[in-house]
XYZ file of C-alpha atoms in Angstrom:
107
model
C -14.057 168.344 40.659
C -17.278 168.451 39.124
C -15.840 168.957 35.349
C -13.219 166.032 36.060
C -16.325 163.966 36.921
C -18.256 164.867 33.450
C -15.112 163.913 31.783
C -14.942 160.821 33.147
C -18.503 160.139 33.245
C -17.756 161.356 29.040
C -15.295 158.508 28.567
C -16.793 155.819 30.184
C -20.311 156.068 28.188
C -18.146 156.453 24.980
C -16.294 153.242 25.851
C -19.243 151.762 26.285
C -20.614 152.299 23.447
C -17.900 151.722 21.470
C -17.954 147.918 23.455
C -21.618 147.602 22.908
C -20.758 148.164 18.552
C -18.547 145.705 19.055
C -20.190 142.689 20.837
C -23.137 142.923 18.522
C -21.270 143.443 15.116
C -19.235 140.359 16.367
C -22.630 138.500 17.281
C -23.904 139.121 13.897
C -20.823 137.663 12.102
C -21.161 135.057 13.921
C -24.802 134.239 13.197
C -24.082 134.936 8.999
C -20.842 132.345 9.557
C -23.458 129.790 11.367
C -26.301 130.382 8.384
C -23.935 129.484 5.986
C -22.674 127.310 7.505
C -25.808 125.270 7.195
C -26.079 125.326 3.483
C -23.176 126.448 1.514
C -21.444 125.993 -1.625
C -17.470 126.460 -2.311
C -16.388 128.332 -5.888
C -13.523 130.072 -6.233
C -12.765 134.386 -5.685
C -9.663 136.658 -6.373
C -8.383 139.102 -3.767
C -9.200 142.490 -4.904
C -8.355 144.702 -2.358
C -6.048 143.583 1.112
C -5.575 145.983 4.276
C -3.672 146.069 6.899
C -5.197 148.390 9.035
C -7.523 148.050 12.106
C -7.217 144.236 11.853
C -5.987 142.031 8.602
C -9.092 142.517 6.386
C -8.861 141.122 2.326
C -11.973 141.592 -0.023
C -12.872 139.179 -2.692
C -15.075 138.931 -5.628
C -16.563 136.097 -6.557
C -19.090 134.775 -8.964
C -22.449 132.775 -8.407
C -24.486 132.141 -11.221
C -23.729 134.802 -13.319
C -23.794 137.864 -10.338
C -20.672 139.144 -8.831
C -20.384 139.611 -5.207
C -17.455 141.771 -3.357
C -17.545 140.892 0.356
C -14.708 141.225 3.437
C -13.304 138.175 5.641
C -10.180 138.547 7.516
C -7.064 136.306 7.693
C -3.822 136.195 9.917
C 0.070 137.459 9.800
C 1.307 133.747 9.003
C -1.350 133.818 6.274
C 0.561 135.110 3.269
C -2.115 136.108 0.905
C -1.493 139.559 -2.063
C -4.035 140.770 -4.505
C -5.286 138.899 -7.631
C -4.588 136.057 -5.516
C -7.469 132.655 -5.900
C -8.784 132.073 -2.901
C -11.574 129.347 -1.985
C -15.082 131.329 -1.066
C -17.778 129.082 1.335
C -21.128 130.976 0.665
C -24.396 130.790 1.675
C -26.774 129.073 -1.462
C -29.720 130.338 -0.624
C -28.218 134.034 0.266
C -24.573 134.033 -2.094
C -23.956 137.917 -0.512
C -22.670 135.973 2.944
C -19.252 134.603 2.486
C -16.368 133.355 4.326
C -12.517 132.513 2.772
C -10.447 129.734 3.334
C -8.515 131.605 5.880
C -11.741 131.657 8.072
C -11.230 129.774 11.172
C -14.894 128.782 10.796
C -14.325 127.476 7.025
């Protein structure tokens, strides 16, 4: 009884702290989407890499000035997006590393 109760006791902290990873990684994206959000500039990227796994997940470079960025943003089933497609970038002007995509609800 007692090792069924470790077990469990096991796989409930785990779960939470997989849940705790979770609520604040999605509290920090939302706190980059709302900063650029409040000064941003559009330019254009090309899909570099696209996955399917864990969640729809594309990655994008993009240039700004003369630097090249590389940064993530999801996108949806119905979306029907490939590598070395364009795709519009918002980023932040006063920190170009934070971007979102077009497919961003929150473009």
């Amino acid at each position: 009884m007692i090792d069924k109760l470790k077990a469990f006791s096991l796989i409930a902290l785990v779960m939470l702290g997989i849940y705790y990873i979770a609520i604040t990684g999605r509290e920090k994206e939302l706190q980059n989407i709302k900063f650029i959000n409040t000064d941003f500039k559009i330019t254009k990227g090309v899909v570099i890499k696209k996955s399917l796994q864990k969640g729809n997940h594309i990655w994008v470079k993009y240039n700004v000035n003369g630097n090249y960025y590389e940064d993530s943003d999801g996108f949806t089933d119905y979306q029907k997006v490939k590598v070395g497609d364009s795709v519009d970038v918002k980023y932040s002007a006063t920190k170009p590393e934070l971007m979102i995509t077009e497919f961003n609800e929150y473009f």
